[in-house]
Short mmCIF file of N, CA and C in Angstrom, two decimals:
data_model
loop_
_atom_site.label_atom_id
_atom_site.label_comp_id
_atom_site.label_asym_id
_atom_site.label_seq_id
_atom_site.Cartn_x
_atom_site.Cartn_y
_atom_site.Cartn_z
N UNK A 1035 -80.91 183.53 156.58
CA UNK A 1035 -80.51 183.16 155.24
C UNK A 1035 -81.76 183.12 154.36
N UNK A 1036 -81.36 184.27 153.34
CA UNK A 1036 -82.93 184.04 152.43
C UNK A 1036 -83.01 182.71 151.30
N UNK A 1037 -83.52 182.56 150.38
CA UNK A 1037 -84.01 181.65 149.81
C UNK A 1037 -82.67 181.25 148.34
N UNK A 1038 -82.20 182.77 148.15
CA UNK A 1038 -81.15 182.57 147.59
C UNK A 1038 -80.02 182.13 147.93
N UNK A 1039 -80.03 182.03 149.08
CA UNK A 1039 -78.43 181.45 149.49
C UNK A 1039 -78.35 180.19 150.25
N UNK A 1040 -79.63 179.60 150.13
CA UNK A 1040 -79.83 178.17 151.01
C UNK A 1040 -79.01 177.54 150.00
N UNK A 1041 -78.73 176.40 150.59
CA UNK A 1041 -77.76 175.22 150.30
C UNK A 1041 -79.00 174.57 148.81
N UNK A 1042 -78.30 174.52 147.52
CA UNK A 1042 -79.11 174.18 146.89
C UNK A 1042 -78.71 172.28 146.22
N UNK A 1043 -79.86 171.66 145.56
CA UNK A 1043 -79.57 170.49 145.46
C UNK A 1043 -78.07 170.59 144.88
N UNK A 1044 -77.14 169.35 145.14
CA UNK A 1044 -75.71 169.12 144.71
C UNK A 1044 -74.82 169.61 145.53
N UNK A 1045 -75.09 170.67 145.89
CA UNK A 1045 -74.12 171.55 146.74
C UNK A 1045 -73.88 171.25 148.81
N UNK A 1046 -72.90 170.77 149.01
CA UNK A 1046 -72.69 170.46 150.19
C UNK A 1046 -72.80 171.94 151.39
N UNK A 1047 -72.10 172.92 151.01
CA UNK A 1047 -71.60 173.70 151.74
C UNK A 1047 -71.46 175.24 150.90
N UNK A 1048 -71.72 176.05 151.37
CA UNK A 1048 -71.52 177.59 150.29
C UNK A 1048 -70.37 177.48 150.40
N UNK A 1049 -69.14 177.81 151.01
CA UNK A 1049 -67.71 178.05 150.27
C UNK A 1049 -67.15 177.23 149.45
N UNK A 1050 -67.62 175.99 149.34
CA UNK A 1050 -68.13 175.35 147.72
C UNK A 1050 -68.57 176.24 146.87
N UNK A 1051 -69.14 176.30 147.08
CA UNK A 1051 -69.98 177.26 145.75
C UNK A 1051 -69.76 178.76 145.17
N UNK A 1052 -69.18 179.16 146.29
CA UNK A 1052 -68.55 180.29 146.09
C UNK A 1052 -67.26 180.38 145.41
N UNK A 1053 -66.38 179.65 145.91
CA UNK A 1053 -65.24 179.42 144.96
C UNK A 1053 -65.25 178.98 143.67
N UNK A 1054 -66.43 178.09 143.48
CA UNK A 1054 -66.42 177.66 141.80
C UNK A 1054 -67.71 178.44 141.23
N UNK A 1055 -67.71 179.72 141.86
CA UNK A 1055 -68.92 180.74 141.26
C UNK A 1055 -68.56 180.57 139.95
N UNK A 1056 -67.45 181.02 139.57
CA UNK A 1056 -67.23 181.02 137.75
C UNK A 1056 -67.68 179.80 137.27
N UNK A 1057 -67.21 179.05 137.72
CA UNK A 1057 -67.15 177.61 136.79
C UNK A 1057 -68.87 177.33 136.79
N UNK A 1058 -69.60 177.43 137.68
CA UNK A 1058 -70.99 177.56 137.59
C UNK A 1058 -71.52 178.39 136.26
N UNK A 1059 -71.07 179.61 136.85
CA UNK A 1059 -71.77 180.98 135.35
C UNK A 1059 -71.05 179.77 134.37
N UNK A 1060 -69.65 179.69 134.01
CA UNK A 1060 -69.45 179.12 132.32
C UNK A 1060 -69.78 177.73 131.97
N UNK A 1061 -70.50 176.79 132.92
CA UNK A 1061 -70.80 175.56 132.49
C UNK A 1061 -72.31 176.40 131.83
N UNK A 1062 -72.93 176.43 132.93
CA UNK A 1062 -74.23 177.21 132.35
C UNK A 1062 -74.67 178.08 131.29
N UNK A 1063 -73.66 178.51 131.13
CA UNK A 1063 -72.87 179.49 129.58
C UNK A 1063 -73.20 178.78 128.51
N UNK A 1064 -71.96 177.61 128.57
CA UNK A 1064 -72.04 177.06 127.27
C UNK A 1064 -72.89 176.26 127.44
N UNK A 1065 -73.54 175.61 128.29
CA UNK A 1065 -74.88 174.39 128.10
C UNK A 1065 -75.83 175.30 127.24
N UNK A 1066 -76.13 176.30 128.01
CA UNK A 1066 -77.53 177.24 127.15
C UNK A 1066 -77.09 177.93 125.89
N UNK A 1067 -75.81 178.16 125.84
CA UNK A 1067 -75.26 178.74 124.26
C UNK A 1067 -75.66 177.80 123.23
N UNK A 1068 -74.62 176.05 123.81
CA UNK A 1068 -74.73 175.00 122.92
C UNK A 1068 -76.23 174.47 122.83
N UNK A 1069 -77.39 174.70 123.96
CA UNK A 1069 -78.71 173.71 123.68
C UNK A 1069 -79.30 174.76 122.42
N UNK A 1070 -79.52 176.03 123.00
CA UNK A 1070 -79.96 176.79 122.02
C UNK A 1070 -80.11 176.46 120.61
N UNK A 1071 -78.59 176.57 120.21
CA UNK A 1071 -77.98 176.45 119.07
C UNK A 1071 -78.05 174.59 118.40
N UNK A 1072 -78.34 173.57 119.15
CA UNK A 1072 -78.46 172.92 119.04
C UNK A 1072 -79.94 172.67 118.60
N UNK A 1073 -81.23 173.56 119.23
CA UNK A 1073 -82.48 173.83 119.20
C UNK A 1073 -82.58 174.43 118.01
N UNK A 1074 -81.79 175.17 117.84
CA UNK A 1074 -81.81 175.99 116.60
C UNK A 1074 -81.85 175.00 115.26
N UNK A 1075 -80.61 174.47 115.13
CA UNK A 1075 -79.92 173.33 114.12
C UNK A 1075 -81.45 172.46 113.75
N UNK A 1076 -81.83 171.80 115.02
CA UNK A 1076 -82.71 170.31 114.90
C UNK A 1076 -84.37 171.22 114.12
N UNK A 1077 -84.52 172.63 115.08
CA UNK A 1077 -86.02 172.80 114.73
C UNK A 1077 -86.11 173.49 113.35
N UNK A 1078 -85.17 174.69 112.91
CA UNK A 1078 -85.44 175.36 111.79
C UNK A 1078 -84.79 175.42 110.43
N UNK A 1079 -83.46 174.03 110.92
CA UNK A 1079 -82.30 173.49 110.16
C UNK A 1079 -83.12 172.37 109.49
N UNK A 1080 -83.33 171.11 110.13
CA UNK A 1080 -83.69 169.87 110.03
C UNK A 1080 -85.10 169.42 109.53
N UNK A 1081 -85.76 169.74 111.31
CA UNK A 1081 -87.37 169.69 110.59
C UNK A 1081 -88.11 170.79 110.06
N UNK A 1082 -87.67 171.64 109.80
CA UNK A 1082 -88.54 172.69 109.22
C UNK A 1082 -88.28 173.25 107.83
N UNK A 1083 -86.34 173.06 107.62
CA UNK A 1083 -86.26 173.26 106.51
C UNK A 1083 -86.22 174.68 106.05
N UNK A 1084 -86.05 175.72 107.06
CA UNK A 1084 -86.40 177.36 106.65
C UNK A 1084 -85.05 177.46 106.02
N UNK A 1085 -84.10 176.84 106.65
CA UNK A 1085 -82.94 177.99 106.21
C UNK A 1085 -81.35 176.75 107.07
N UNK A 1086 -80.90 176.89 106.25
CA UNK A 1086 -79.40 176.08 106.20
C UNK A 1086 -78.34 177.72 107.21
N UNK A 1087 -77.12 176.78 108.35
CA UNK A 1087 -76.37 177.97 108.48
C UNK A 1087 -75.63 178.63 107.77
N UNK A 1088 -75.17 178.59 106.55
CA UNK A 1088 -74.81 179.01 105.19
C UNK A 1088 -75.41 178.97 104.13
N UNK A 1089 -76.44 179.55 103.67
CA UNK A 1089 -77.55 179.68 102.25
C UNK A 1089 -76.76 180.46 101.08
N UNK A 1090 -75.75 181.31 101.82
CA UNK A 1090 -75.01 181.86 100.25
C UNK A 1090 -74.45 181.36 99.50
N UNK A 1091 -74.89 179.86 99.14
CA UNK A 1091 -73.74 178.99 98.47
C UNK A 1091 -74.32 177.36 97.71
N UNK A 1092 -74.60 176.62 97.44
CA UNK A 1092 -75.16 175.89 96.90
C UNK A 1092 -75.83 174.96 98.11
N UNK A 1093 -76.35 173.75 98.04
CA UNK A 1093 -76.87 173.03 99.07
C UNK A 1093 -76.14 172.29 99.54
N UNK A 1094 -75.40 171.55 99.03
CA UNK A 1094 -74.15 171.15 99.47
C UNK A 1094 -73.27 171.84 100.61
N UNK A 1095 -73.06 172.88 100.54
CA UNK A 1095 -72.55 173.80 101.14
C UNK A 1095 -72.83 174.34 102.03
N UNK A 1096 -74.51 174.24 102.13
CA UNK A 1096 -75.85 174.27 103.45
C UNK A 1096 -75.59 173.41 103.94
N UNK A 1097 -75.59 172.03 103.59
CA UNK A 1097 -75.72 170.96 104.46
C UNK A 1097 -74.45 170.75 105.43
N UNK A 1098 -73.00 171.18 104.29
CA UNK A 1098 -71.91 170.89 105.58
C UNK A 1098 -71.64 172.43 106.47
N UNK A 1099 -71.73 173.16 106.19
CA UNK A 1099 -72.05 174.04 107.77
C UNK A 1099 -73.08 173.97 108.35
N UNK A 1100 -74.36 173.19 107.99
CA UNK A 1100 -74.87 172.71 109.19
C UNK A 1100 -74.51 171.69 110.06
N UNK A 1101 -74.03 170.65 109.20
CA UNK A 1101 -73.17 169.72 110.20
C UNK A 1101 -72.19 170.48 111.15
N UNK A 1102 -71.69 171.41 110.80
CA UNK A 1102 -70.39 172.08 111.39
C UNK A 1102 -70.89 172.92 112.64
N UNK A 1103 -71.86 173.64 112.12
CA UNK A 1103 -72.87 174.59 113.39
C UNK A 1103 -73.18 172.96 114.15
N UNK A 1104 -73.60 172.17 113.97
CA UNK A 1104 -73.99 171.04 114.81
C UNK A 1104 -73.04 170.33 115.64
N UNK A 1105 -71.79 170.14 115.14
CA UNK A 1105 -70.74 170.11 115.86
C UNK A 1105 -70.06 170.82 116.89
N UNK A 1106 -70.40 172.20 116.35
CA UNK A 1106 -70.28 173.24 117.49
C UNK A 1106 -71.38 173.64 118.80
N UNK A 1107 -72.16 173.19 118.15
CA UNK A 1107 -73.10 172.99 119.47
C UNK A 1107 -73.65 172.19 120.42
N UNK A 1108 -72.85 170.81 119.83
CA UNK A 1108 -73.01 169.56 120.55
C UNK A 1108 -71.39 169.84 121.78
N UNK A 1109 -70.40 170.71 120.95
CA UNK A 1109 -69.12 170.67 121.48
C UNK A 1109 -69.36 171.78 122.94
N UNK A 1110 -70.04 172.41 122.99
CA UNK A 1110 -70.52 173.64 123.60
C UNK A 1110 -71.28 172.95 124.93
N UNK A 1111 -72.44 172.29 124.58
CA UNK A 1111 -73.14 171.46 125.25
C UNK A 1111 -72.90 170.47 126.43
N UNK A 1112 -71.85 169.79 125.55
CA UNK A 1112 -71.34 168.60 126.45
C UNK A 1112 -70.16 169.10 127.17
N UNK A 1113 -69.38 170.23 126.82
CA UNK A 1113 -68.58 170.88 127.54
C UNK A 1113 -69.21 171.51 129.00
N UNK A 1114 -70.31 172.31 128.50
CA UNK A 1114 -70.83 172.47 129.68
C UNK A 1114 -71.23 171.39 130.73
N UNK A 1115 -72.00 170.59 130.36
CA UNK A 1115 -72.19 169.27 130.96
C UNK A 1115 -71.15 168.64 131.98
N UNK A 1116 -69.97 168.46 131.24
CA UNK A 1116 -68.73 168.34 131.69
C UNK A 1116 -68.58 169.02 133.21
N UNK A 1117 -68.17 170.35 132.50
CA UNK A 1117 -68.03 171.38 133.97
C UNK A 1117 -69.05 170.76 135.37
N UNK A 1118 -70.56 171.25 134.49
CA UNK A 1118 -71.95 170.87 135.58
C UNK A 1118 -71.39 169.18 136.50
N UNK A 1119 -70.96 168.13 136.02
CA UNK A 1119 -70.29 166.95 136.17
C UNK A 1119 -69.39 167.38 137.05
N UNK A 1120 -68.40 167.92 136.81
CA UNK A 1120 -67.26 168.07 138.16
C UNK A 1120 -67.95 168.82 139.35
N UNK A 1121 -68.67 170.10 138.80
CA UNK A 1121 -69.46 170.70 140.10
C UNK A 1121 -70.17 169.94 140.74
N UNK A 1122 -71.05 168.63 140.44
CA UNK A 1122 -71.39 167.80 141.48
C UNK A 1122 -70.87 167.01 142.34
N UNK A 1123 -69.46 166.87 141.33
CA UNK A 1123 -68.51 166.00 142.08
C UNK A 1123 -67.79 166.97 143.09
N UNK A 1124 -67.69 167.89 142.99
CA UNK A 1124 -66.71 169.06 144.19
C UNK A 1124 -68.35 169.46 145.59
N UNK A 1125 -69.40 169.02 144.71
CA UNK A 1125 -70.72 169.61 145.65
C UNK A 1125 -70.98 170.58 145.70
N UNK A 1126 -70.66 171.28 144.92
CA UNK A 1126 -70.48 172.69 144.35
C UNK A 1126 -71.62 173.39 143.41
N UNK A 1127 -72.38 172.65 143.23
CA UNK A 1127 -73.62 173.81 142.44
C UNK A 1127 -74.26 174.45 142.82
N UNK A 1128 -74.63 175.42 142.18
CA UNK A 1128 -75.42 176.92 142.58
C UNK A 1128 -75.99 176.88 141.39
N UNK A 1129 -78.03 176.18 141.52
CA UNK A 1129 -78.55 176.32 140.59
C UNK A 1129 -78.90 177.77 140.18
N UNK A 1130 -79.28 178.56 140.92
CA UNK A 1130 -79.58 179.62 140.49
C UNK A 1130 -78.88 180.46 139.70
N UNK A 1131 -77.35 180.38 140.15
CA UNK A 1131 -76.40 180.85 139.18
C UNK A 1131 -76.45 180.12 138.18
N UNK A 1132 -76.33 179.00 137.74
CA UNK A 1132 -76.64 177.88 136.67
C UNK A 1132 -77.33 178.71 136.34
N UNK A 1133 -78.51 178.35 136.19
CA UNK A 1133 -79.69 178.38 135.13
C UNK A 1133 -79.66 180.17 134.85
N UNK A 1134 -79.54 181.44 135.69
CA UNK A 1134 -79.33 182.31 134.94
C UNK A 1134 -78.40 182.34 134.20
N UNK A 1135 -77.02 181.54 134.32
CA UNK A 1135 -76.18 181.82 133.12
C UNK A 1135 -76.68 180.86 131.78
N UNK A 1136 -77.86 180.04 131.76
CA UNK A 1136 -78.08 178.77 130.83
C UNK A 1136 -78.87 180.29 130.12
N UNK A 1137 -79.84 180.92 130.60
CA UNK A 1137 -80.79 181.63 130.09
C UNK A 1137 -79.71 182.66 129.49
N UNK A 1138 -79.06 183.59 129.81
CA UNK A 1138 -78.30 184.17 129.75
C UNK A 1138 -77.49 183.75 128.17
N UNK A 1139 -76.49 182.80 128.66
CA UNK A 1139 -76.10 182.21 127.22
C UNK A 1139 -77.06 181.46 126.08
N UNK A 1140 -77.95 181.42 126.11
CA UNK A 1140 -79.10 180.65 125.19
C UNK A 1140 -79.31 182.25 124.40
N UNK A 1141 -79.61 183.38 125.50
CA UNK A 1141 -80.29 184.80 125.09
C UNK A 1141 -79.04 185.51 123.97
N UNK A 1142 -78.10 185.20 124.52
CA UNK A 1142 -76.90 185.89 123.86
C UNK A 1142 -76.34 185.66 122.75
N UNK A 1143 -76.55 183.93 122.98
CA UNK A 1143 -76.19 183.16 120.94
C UNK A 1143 -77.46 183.57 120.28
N UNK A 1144 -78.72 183.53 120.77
CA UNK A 1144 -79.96 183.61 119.83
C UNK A 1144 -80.15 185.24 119.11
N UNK A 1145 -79.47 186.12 119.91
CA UNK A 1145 -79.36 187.92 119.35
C UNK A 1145 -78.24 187.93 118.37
N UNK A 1146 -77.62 187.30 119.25
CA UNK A 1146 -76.10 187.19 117.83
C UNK A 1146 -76.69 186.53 116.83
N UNK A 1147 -77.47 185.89 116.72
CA UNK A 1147 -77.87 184.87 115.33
C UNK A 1147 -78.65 186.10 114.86
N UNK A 1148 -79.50 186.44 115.39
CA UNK A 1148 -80.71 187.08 114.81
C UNK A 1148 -80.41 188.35 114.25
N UNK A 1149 -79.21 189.30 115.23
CA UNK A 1149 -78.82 190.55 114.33
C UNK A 1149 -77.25 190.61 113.39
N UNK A 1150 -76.79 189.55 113.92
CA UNK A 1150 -75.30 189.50 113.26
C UNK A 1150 -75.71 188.65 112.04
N UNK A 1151 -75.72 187.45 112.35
CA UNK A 1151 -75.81 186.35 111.05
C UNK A 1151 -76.62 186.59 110.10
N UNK A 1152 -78.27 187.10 110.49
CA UNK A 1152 -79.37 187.27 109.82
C UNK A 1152 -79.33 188.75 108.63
N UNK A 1153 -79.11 189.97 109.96
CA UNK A 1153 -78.98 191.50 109.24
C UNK A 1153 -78.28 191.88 109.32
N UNK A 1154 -76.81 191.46 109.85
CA UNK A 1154 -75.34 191.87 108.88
C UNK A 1154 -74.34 190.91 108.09
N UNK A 1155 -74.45 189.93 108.23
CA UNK A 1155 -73.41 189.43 107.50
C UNK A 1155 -74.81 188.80 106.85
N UNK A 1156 -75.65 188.50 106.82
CA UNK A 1156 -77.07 188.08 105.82
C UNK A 1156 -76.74 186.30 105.44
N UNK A 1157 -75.73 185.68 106.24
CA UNK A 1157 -75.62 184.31 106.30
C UNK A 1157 -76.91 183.45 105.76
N UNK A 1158 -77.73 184.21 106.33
CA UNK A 1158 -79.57 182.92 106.73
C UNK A 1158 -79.97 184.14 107.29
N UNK A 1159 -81.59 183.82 106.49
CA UNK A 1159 -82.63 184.23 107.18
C UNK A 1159 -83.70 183.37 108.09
N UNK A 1160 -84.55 183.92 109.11
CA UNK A 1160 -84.92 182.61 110.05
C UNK A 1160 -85.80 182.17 108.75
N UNK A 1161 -86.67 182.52 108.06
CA UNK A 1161 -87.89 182.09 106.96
C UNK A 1161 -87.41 183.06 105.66
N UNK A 1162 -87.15 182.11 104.84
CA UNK A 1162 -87.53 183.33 103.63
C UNK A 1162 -88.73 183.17 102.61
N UNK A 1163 -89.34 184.16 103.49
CA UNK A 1163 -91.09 184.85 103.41
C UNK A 1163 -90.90 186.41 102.78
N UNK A 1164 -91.70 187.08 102.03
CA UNK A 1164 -92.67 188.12 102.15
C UNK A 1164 -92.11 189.37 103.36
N UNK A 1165 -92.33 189.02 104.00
CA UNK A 1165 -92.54 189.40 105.61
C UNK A 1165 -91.80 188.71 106.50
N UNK A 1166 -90.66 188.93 106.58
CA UNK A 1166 -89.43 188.36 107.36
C UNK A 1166 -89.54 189.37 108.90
N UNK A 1167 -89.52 190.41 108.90
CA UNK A 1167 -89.85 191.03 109.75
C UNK A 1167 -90.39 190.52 111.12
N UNK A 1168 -91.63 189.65 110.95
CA UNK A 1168 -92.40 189.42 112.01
C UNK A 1168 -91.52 188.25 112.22
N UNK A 1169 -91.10 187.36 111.52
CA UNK A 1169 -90.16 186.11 112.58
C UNK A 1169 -89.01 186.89 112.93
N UNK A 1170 -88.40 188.10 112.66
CA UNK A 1170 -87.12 188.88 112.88
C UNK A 1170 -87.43 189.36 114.54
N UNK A 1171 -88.62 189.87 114.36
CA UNK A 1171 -89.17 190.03 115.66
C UNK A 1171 -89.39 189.58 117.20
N UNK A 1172 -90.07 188.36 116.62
CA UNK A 1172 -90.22 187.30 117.64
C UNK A 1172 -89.03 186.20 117.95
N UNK A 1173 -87.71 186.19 116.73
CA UNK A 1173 -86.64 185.77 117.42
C UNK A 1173 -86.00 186.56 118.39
N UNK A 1174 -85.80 188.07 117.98
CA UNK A 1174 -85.02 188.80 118.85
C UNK A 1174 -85.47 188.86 120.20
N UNK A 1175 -86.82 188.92 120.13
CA UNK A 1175 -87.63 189.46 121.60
C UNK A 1175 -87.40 188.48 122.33
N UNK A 1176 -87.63 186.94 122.08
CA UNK A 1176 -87.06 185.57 122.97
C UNK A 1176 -85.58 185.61 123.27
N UNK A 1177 -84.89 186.50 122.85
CA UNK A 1177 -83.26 186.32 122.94
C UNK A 1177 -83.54 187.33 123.73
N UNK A 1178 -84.08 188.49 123.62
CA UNK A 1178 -84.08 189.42 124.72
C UNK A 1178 -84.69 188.81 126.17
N UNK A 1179 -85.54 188.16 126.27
CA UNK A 1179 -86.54 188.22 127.07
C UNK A 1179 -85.71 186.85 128.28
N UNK A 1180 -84.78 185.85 127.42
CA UNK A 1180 -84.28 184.99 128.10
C UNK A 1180 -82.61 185.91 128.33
N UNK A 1181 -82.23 186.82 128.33
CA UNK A 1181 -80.82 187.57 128.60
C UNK A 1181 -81.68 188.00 129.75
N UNK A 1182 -83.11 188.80 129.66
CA UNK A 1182 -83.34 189.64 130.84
C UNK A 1182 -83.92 188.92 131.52
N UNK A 1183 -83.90 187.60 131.68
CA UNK A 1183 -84.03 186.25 132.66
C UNK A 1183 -83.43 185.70 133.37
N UNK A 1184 -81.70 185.93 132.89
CA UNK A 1184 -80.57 185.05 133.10
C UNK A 1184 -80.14 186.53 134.19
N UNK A 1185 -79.96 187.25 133.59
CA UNK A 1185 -79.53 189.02 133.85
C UNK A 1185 -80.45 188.94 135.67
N UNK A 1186 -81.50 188.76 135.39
CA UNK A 1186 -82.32 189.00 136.83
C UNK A 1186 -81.84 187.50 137.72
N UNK A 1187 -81.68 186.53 137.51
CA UNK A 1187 -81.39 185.62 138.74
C UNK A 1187 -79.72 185.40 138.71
N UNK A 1188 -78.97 186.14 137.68
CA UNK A 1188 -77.60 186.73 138.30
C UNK A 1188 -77.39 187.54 139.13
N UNK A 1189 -78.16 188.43 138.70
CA UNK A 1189 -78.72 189.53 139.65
C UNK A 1189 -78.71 189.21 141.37
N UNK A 1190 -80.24 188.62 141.42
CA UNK A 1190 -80.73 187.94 142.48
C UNK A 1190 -79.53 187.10 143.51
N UNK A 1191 -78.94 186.45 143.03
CA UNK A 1191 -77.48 185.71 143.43
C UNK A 1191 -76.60 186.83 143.96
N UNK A 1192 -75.86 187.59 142.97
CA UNK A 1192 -75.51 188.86 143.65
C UNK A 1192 -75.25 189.61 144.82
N UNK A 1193 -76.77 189.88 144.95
CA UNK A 1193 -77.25 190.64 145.75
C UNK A 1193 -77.71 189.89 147.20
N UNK A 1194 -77.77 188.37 147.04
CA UNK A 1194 -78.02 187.76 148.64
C UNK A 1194 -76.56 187.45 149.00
N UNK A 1195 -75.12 187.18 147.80
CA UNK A 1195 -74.11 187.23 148.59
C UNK A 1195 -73.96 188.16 149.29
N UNK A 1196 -73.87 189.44 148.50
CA UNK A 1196 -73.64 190.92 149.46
C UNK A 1196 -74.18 190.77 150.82
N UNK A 1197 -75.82 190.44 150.38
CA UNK A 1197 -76.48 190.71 151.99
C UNK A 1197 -75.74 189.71 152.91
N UNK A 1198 -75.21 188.20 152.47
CA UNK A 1198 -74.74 187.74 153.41
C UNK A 1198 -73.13 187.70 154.22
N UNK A 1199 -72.79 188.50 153.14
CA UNK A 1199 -71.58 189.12 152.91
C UNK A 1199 -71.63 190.60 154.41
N UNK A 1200 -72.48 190.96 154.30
CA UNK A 1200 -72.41 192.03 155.44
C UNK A 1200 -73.09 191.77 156.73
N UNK A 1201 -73.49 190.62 156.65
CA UNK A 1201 -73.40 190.33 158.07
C UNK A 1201 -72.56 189.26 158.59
N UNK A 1202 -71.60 188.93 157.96
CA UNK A 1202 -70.60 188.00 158.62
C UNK A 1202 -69.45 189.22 159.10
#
C-alpha cells in the first residue's frame, strides 16, 4: 500500500472512504469555493477597498452585494464544513481527496471571478489602476496554479485506487 492509500487521519477503514469519495470531493468543493470567496470579500472588498462585487451602480449598491457575495460564501463554507463534520463522524475522510478538491474549488471560483465577472460581464475590476493587466495576471495564474494543484492530488488518488484496485 503506497502512501496514497494509507488510512488517513479521521478515516477508520478505506471502504469508508471509498463510498463517500463524492461527498469528500464536494465538501472540499465548497469549503475552498466558499474560503476563497470569502478571502476574496474580507481582503480586496473590506480591507483594501479596490473594488465592491457590484461597482456598476452607486455605493450603496456595492455595499449590499457585498454583503450578499458574503453570504454566499459563508453559506458555501459552512456547508462544506458540515459535509467534512459528518465524514468524521462516518470515519470517512480522505484528506488527499479533500484538499485537492479545496484547491480545486478555490482555483475554479477565483478564474470565474477573474475572466467572467472582471472581462465579461465587467461587474469589478480586481484594482482600478492604469495597468489592470498585471493584477489580471497574477489573479488568473493563482487560480490556475491552485486548479493544477487540486487536478494533480485528484489525480494522485485516482491512480493508487486503480493500482489497488488491480491487485485485489
Amino acid at each position: 500500500m503506497d502512501a496514497d492509500t494509507k488510512l488517513e487521519a479521521g478515516s477508520a477503514n478505506e471502504p469508508n472512504r471509498l463510498k463517500y469519495s463524492g461527498r469528500n470531493f464536494w465538501s472540499g468543493f465548497l469549503f475552498g469555493l466558499g474560503m476563497i470567496a470569502f478571502i476574496d470579500e474580507m481582503v480586496f472588498h473590506q480591507l483594501l477597498r479596490w473594488h465592491h462585487f457590484y461597482d456598476r451602480s452607486t455605493m450603496d449598491v456595492g455595499l449590499i452585494s457585498d454583503g450578499l457575495f458574503h453570504a454566499f460564501s459563508w453559506f458555501a463554507t459552512i456547508g462544506g464544513l458540515f459535509m467534512y463534520a459528518d465524514l468524521r463522524r462516518r470515519r470517512a475522510v480522505w484528506l488527499t481527496r479533500w484538499w485537492g478538491s479545496v484547491l480545486l474549488g478555490a482555483g475554479i471560483f477565483q478564474l470565474y471571478d477573474g475572466l467572467i465577472q472582471h472581462k465579461v460581464f465587467r461587474i469589478h475590476q480586481i484594482r482600478y489602476v492604469e495597468n489592470v493587466i498585471v493584477y489580471d495576471i497574477i489573479w488568473n495564474t493563482a487560480a490556475v496554479i491552485m486548479i493544477l494543484g487540486g487536478v494533480y492530488l485528484l489525480r494522485r488518488v485516482q491512480k493508487s485506487v486503480k493500482r489497488e484496485e488491480g491487485r485485489s
